[in-house]
Amino acid sequence: MPTHSMKDHVRKILVEIGEDPDREGLKGTPYRVDQALRYLTKGYSQDVDKILNNALFNVKYDEMVIVADIDFFSLCEHHLLPFFGRCHVAYLPDKKVIGLSKIPRLVELFSRRLQVQERLTYQIAETISKKIAPLGVGVVIEAQHMCMIMRGVEKQNSRAITSAMLGVFQTQETRMEFLDLILRGRTR
Ligand SMILES: [Zn+2]
């Protein structure tokens, strides 16, 4: 629940790190940090069912559906620092599909929270699995973590890659088909 105290806390943090919260450039900072944090964690107040409302369809389509290269931005729950990258989502429908535009919205809902990459990956897969009961779901996330990059851990360009494979995506063949299709589309 929004309170008026987040600004006060940010002000205290500024003092704690040795700053003068009353100097010109920092006067509006507690307010801006408050607003930014609320925006970056707005996924808490979003509802999966509202987002998917009217976007679950009965369709006779039994090929793999893939939405690749979904950009996302999240905050790691250990340091409150950003991690960001790309998410690839695929599923093999069983009578039901999700409106394609809703998949990035789902990624957004779960990434605008304090997260660890592994859980973010799993939550996206699990939600799709629950909502349309497909034959299988695969989610792969590639991300860079500012808490690794900025804090001087050596591998500055390292990416963390996580995956969640449910149902038929646990079989070698389907998993490989998914990974192949993601990699083939790689132009960026
Ligand atoms: Zn971290």
Coordinates of C-alpha atoms in Angstrom, one line a residue, chain A:
M1 CA 0.0 0.0 0.0
P2 CA 1.3 3.4 -0.9
T3 CA 2.5 5.4 2.1
H4 CA 4.0 8.8 2.4
S5 CA 7.1 7.5 4.0
M6 CA 9.1 6.2 1.1
K7 CA 10.3 9.7 0.4
D8 CA 11.5 10.0 4.0
H9 CA 13.4 6.8 3.7
V10 CA 15.1 7.8 0.5
R11 CA 16.1 11.1 2.2
K12 CA 17.6 9.1 5.0
I13 CA 19.5 6.9 2.5
L14 CA 20.9 10.1 0.9
V15 CA 22.2 11.3 4.3
E16 CA 23.6 7.8 5.1
I17 CA 25.7 7.8 2.0
G18 CA 27.2 11.1 2.9
E19 CA 25.0 13.4 0.7
D20 CA 23.2 16.6 1.5
P21 CA 19.5 15.9 0.6
D22 CA 18.8 19.7 0.7
R23 CA 21.2 20.6 -2.0
E24 CA 19.7 21.8 -5.3
G25 CA 20.2 18.7 -7.4
L26 CA 18.8 16.3 -4.8
K27 CA 15.8 18.3 -3.6
G28 CA 13.4 16.3 -5.8
T29 CA 15.2 13.1 -5.6
P30 CA 13.3 11.4 -2.8
Y31 CA 10.1 12.1 -4.8
R32 CA 11.5 10.8 -8.0
V33 CA 12.9 7.6 -6.5
D34 CA 9.6 7.0 -4.9
Q35 CA 7.8 7.3 -8.2
A36 CA 10.4 5.3 -10.1
L37 CA 10.3 2.4 -7.6
R38 CA 6.6 2.3 -7.7
Y39 CA 6.7 2.2 -11.5
L40 CA 9.4 -0.5 -11.5
T41 CA 7.4 -2.7 -9.2
K42 CA 4.0 -2.1 -10.6
G43 CA 3.7 -5.8 -11.5
Y44 CA 2.5 -6.4 -7.9
S45 CA -0.7 -4.6 -8.5
Q46 CA -1.4 -6.2 -11.9
D47 CA -3.6 -9.2 -12.2
V48 CA -2.9 -12.1 -14.6
D49 CA -6.6 -12.7 -15.3
K50 CA -7.3 -9.1 -16.1
I51 CA -4.4 -9.1 -18.6
L52 CA -5.5 -12.3 -20.2
N53 CA -9.2 -11.4 -20.2
N54 CA -10.8 -12.0 -23.6
A55 CA -7.5 -13.2 -25.0
L56 CA -7.7 -17.0 -24.6
F57 CA -9.0 -18.6 -27.8
N58 CA -10.0 -22.0 -28.9
V59 CA -8.1 -22.6 -32.1
K60 CA -7.3 -25.7 -34.1
Y61 CA -3.5 -25.1 -34.3
D62 CA -1.0 -27.6 -33.1
E63 CA 2.3 -26.1 -34.1
M64 CA 4.7 -24.4 -31.7
V65 CA 3.9 -20.8 -30.9
I66 CA 7.0 -18.7 -30.2
V67 CA 7.3 -15.1 -29.1
A68 CA 11.1 -14.3 -29.1
D69 CA 13.2 -11.4 -28.1
I70 CA 10.8 -9.8 -25.6
D71 CA 12.8 -7.1 -23.9
F72 CA 12.3 -6.9 -20.1
F73 CA 13.6 -4.9 -17.2
S74 CA 13.5 -6.2 -13.6
L75 CA 15.1 -5.6 -10.2
C76 CA 17.1 -8.2 -8.4
E77 CA 15.6 -8.8 -5.0
H78 CA 19.1 -9.2 -3.5
H79 CA 20.4 -5.7 -4.3
L80 CA 17.5 -3.8 -5.8
L81 CA 19.6 -3.3 -8.9
P82 CA 18.3 -3.8 -12.4
F83 CA 18.7 -6.9 -14.4
F84 CA 17.5 -6.9 -17.9
G85 CA 17.6 -8.7 -21.2
R86 CA 15.4 -10.8 -23.4
C87 CA 12.8 -13.4 -22.8
H88 CA 11.8 -16.1 -25.3
V89 CA 8.5 -17.9 -24.8
A90 CA 7.1 -20.9 -26.6
Y91 CA 4.3 -23.3 -26.2
L92 CA 2.7 -26.2 -28.0
P93 CA -1.1 -25.6 -27.8
D94 CA -3.7 -28.1 -27.0
K95 CA -6.9 -26.5 -28.3
K96 CA -6.3 -23.2 -26.7
V97 CA -4.0 -20.3 -27.5
I98 CA -3.2 -16.9 -25.8
G99 CA -3.4 -13.7 -27.8
L100 CA 0.1 -13.1 -29.0
S101 CA 0.3 -9.6 -27.7
K102 CA -0.5 -10.8 -24.2
I103 CA 2.7 -12.8 -23.8
P104 CA 4.9 -9.7 -23.5
R105 CA 2.4 -8.3 -21.1
L106 CA 2.8 -11.4 -18.9
V107 CA 6.5 -11.0 -19.0
E108 CA 6.1 -7.4 -18.0
L109 CA 3.8 -8.3 -15.1
F110 CA 6.3 -10.7 -13.6
S111 CA 9.4 -8.6 -14.3
R112 CA 8.1 -5.5 -12.7
R113 CA 8.6 -7.0 -9.3
L114 CA 11.6 -7.8 -7.2
Q115 CA 12.8 -11.0 -8.7
V116 CA 15.5 -13.6 -9.2
Q117 CA 15.9 -14.6 -12.8
E118 CA 15.2 -18.3 -12.1
R119 CA 11.8 -17.5 -10.5
L120 CA 10.9 -15.0 -13.2
T121 CA 11.5 -17.6 -15.8
Y122 CA 9.5 -20.2 -14.0
Q123 CA 6.5 -18.0 -13.2
I124 CA 6.0 -17.1 -16.9
A125 CA 6.1 -20.8 -17.9
E126 CA 3.8 -21.9 -15.1
T127 CA 1.2 -19.2 -15.7
I128 CA 0.9 -20.1 -19.4
S129 CA 0.7 -23.8 -18.4
K130 CA -2.1 -23.1 -15.9
K131 CA -4.1 -20.8 -18.1
I132 CA -4.3 -22.8 -21.4
A133 CA -3.1 -26.2 -20.4
P134 CA -0.8 -26.6 -23.5
L135 CA 1.1 -29.8 -24.3
G136 CA 4.2 -27.9 -23.1
V137 CA 5.8 -24.5 -22.4
G138 CA 9.4 -23.3 -22.8
V139 CA 10.8 -20.1 -21.5
V140 CA 14.4 -18.9 -21.9
I141 CA 15.7 -15.7 -20.4
E142 CA 19.1 -14.1 -21.1
A143 CA 19.9 -11.3 -18.8
Q144 CA 22.7 -9.0 -17.6
H145 CA 22.7 -8.2 -13.9
M146 CA 23.9 -4.8 -12.8
C147 CA 24.7 -6.2 -9.4
M148 CA 27.3 -8.3 -11.1
I149 CA 28.5 -5.8 -13.7
M150 CA 28.6 -2.7 -11.5
R151 CA 30.0 -4.3 -8.4
G152 CA 33.2 -5.3 -10.1
V153 CA 32.6 -9.0 -10.5
E154 CA 35.1 -9.7 -13.3
K155 CA 32.9 -10.9 -16.1
Q156 CA 31.5 -7.6 -17.1
N157 CA 29.8 -8.9 -20.3
S158 CA 28.5 -12.1 -18.8
R159 CA 24.9 -13.0 -19.4
A160 CA 22.9 -15.3 -17.2
I161 CA 20.7 -17.7 -19.0
T162 CA 17.9 -19.5 -17.4
S163 CA 15.2 -21.8 -18.8
A164 CA 12.0 -23.4 -17.7
M165 CA 10.7 -26.4 -19.7
L166 CA 7.4 -27.9 -18.9
G167 CA 5.5 -30.8 -20.5
V168 CA 6.7 -31.9 -23.9
F169 CA 9.4 -29.2 -23.8
Q170 CA 11.2 -31.6 -21.4
T171 CA 11.8 -33.9 -24.4
Q172 CA 15.0 -33.4 -26.2
E173 CA 13.3 -33.0 -29.6
T174 CA 10.9 -30.2 -28.7
R175 CA 13.5 -28.4 -26.5
M176 CA 15.9 -28.4 -29.4
E177 CA 13.3 -27.2 -31.9
F178 CA 12.6 -24.3 -29.6
L179 CA 16.2 -23.4 -29.0
D180 CA 17.0 -23.7 -32.7
L181 CA 14.2 -21.3 -33.6
I182 CA 15.4 -18.8 -31.1
L183 CA 19.0 -18.9 -32.2
R184 CA 18.1 -18.8 -35.9
G185 CA 16.2 -15.5 -35.5
R186 CA 19.2 -14.0 -33.8
T187 CA 20.2 -10.9 -35.7
R188 CA 20.7 -8.4 -32.9

